[in-house]
């Protein structure tokens, strides 16, 4: 049984109004919801972070529902929708993923229900050509610095049946021709490429049963399958950390039989072994890793169906889990998003995550914490001739991008007892005077950047005297 | 009219005995060297002290003299820890006895003395750019040795070394200072010189 995200249901599309972030909002919260097309699946952000392209899978088979939505990320609105040209033609056929080249000039849309990749000129947002010869293409990666792409053939009705593909196609993006094929395991569902382009990783769904999925490692210099990593459960997405040391794979499982997947696997790419299996919510689907490599965001699809032709759709609350890559643990909060969150793309500056909600028909925009605050505290006995002022000194540093413009310092975890606001133009130090002896103080520092995103509070407990 | 007569009578009562005995009024300048390390760390190793002193022989031809003095000391410094500005002012009042020993055929007197010394300390502590002002009292003592050298026309030089020992404030008066209070040790050695006039 395959379990592609083809949930054939006529659930209504929520036409939610896009919302602008006007006030400070905590990091890892949804700040806008952008209505897009029918059953949005894959999403990709242009390298300059200005636009996102969303493949509207049109799983319900609505007339002219196969499309690509272009989002203006400067104001989180729908810029335009690219339909079939002309409307009667079938240029798109259940578009599933979007891949944008490094120059940001072209978007490649995989048509999962056909044999083609549609090429879009991003300057004019028009379809320029179609690359043919695939079999239910469901993903694409471009080798960095080259014009060579790999496309996974998941299998489709026009070739092998869905989920019965077992090859990758090698594509020359200049000639837009398939120039080679690599055999992989059954139902290659997602691809990733190392930053040096030396290896392509194919996550193979196989049959969705626990432990049956694989990841094939293909050496691109000679297109040889060098390693197969086993033990996955319906792997659905694969992402590499920016340093190229680890890969994360969502174990989606299935959405038409139990047990459904609830984990993400971490692979050490030096040894090509699974080093951690992390428990998430129901049906981890999409993955996005922040540019600083600190966190992986996984969308939990949480949608089941029954009956023939996927007609009985039951979508629960979609969520996004945050994985701390340093510890391979899930960290709070669990972010509530729309129904059936399928894919995640993270902006190049790490400030936002964009989640396609398959059955909601919308993209949720999540404000991320693109910076990290590291804080320390110590106590100073500020001595005068007739008394001592007990002073707690807090100092901190910040790293990352889109850094805070101000810092708020609280004395309580509930963030109600604000004791100071420190501008980023001032030294990163705060002295809290007139403290009581024999009391251990804990402070909470929250940074706010110019977008109004506030960080997760950083707790600092003052226990030692300053040196 | 009656009041004026009473005042004049009182002045005569005082003036006649004063002129019959050593009565020295002098103005002193001195260098106070604090002996307390905290004081030194905050305000430095020395500061100027000045003020008047009146010494009166208790009985003619006897070596015992009473004296009263008022000294003023002011110094700026910085707190230990955060180096914030602070100012201390000491108003030292002394009331005590001196024992005189005449030398050089009466041209000079050596003396030693002890006194009871109330001290008023006023501080201005700057904390986060806010001035915290305090005024506190303390009590201590003063020990002194010195020499008077008598000049023509009844002028007199006073060379002296004092040791003032006093603690000011309290350990449990946080509301007084806005700080975790401690008694301030304002003790110090005083090296000075005075120029006075002997009304004898």
GROMACS .gro file of C-alpha atoms in nm, chain B residues 31-164:
model
  134
  498UNK     CA    1   4.590   6.551   5.609
  499UNK     CA    2   4.373   6.264   5.719
  500UNK     CA    3   4.501   5.921   5.634
  501UNK     CA    4   4.223   5.663   5.672
  502UNK     CA    5   4.326   5.343   5.838
  503UNK     CA    6   4.030   5.141   5.721
  504UNK     CA    7   4.100   4.955   5.399
  505UNK     CA    8   3.745   4.987   5.267
  506UNK     CA    9   3.755   5.360   5.319
  507UNK     CA   10   4.090   5.378   5.145
  508UNK     CA   11   3.971   5.164   4.854
  509UNK     CA   12   3.672   5.389   4.801
  510UNK     CA   13   3.808   5.734   4.875
  511UNK     CA   14   4.182   5.699   4.838
  512UNK     CA   15   4.469   5.709   5.078
  513UNK     CA   16   4.444   6.064   5.207
  514UNK     CA   17   4.225   6.369   5.218
  515UNK     CA   18   4.220   6.722   5.350
  516UNK     CA   19   4.064   6.807   5.682
  517UNK     CA   20   4.027   7.153   5.829
  518UNK     CA   21   3.848   7.341   6.103
  519UNK     CA   22   3.880   7.551   6.417
  520UNK     CA   23   3.991   7.442   6.762
  521UNK     CA   24   3.965   7.621   7.094
  522UNK     CA   25   4.194   7.524   7.381
  523UNK     CA   26   4.143   7.672   7.726
  524UNK     CA   27   4.359   7.620   8.030
  525UNK     CA   28   4.144   7.491   8.308
  526UNK     CA   29   4.333   7.655   8.590
  527UNK     CA   30   4.615   7.897   8.593
  528UNK     CA   31   4.959   7.735   8.629
  529UNK     CA   32   4.808   7.394   8.586
  530UNK     CA   33   4.887   7.169   8.285
  531UNK     CA   34   4.532   7.059   8.209
  532UNK     CA   35   4.349   7.225   7.921
  533UNK     CA   36   4.008   7.166   7.780
  534UNK     CA   37   3.963   7.176   7.409
  535UNK     CA   38   3.684   7.167   7.157
  536UNK     CA   39   3.721   7.133   6.785
  537UNK     CA   40   3.518   7.100   6.472
  538UNK     CA   41   3.670   6.943   6.163
  539UNK     CA   42   3.536   6.905   5.815
  540UNK     CA   43   3.646   6.635   5.573
  541UNK     CA   44   3.515   6.582   5.220
  542UNK     CA   45   3.625   6.332   4.963
  543UNK     CA   46   3.500   6.191   4.636
  544UNK     CA   47   3.553   5.831   4.541
  545UNK     CA   48   3.411   5.530   4.366
  546UNK     CA   49   3.234   5.226   4.498
  547UNK     CA   50   3.408   4.891   4.511
  548UNK     CA   51   3.258   4.666   4.252
  549UNK     CA   52   3.085   4.887   4.001
  550UNK     CA   53   3.302   5.194   4.048
  551UNK     CA   54   3.007   5.425   4.086
  552UNK     CA   55   3.062   5.780   4.216
  553UNK     CA   56   3.032   5.844   4.585
  554UNK     CA   57   3.106   6.138   4.813
  555UNK     CA   58   3.162   6.139   5.187
  556UNK     CA   59   3.155   6.435   5.419
  557UNK     CA   60   3.267   6.401   5.781
  558UNK     CA   61   3.178   6.655   6.045
  559UNK     CA   62   3.388   6.568   6.345
  560UNK     CA   63   3.321   6.731   6.677
  561UNK     CA   64   3.571   6.676   6.958
  562UNK     CA   65   3.552   6.772   7.323
  563UNK     CA   66   3.838   6.668   7.546
  564UNK     CA   67   4.139   6.740   7.760
  565UNK     CA   68   4.501   6.818   7.684
  566UNK     CA   69   4.796   6.790   7.911
  567UNK     CA   70   5.063   7.051   7.850
  568UNK     CA   71   5.432   7.028   7.918
  569UNK     CA   72   5.627   7.346   7.880
  570UNK     CA   73   5.964   7.328   7.708
  571UNK     CA   74   6.231   7.569   7.582
  572UNK     CA   75   6.175   7.812   7.867
  573UNK     CA   76   5.810   7.850   7.796
  574UNK     CA   77   5.853   7.921   7.426
  575UNK     CA   78   5.676   7.598   7.342
  576UNK     CA   79   5.443   7.345   7.492
  577UNK     CA   80   5.421   6.981   7.417
  578UNK     CA   81   5.083   6.827   7.473
  579UNK     CA   82   4.887   6.508   7.462
  580UNK     CA   83   4.514   6.482   7.470
  581UNK     CA   84   4.204   6.267   7.452
  582UNK     CA   85   3.859   6.361   7.340
  583UNK     CA   86   3.512   6.232   7.293
  584UNK     CA   87   3.423   6.261   6.929
  585UNK     CA   88   3.073   6.260   6.778
  586UNK     CA   89   3.090   6.227   6.402
  587UNK     CA   90   2.829   6.310   6.147
  588UNK     CA   91   2.880   6.137   5.815
  589UNK     CA   92   2.696   6.246   5.505
  590UNK     CA   93   2.721   6.039   5.192
  591UNK     CA   94   2.603   6.078   4.837
  592UNK     CA   95   2.606   5.739   4.671
  593UNK     CA   96   2.526   5.729   4.304
  594UNK     CA   97   2.344   5.410   4.213
  595UNK     CA   98   2.235   5.380   3.853
  596UNK     CA   99   2.279   5.756   3.817
  597UNK     CA  100   2.048   5.816   4.110
  598UNK     CA  101   2.194   6.007   4.404
  599UNK     CA  102   2.123   5.839   4.733
  600UNK     CA  103   2.191   6.083   5.017
  601UNK     CA  104   2.234   5.981   5.377
  602UNK     CA  105   2.322   6.148   5.704
  603UNK     CA  106   2.428   5.929   5.991
  604UNK     CA  107   2.580   5.977   6.332
  605UNK     CA  108   2.845   5.786   6.511
  606UNK     CA  109   3.062   5.822   6.815
  607UNK     CA  110   3.426   5.766   6.873
  608UNK     CA  111   3.732   5.916   7.026
  609UNK     CA  112   4.029   6.125   6.940
  610UNK     CA  113   4.383   6.088   7.070
  611UNK     CA  114   4.630   6.356   6.993
  612UNK     CA  115   4.981   6.470   7.053
  613UNK     CA  116   5.135   6.793   6.942
  614UNK     CA  117   5.336   7.099   7.017
  615UNK     CA  118   5.253   7.465   7.043
  616UNK     CA  119   5.523   7.703   6.941
  617UNK     CA  120   5.459   8.051   7.063
  618UNK     CA  121   5.530   8.336   6.828
  619UNK     CA  122   5.553   8.708   6.898
  620UNK     CA  123   5.231   8.903   6.935
  621UNK     CA  124   5.059   8.601   7.091
  622UNK     CA  125   5.041   8.406   6.770
  623UNK     CA  126   5.101   8.038   6.802
  624UNK     CA  127   5.182   7.749   6.573
  625UNK     CA  128   5.035   7.407   6.646
  626UNK     CA  129   5.195   7.095   6.507
  627UNK     CA  130   4.991   6.786   6.583
  628UNK     CA  131   4.926   6.423   6.507
  629UNK     CA  132   4.584   6.286   6.589
  630UNK     CA  133   4.423   5.951   6.568
  631UNK     CA  134   4.049   5.957   6.524
   0.00000   0.00000   0.00000
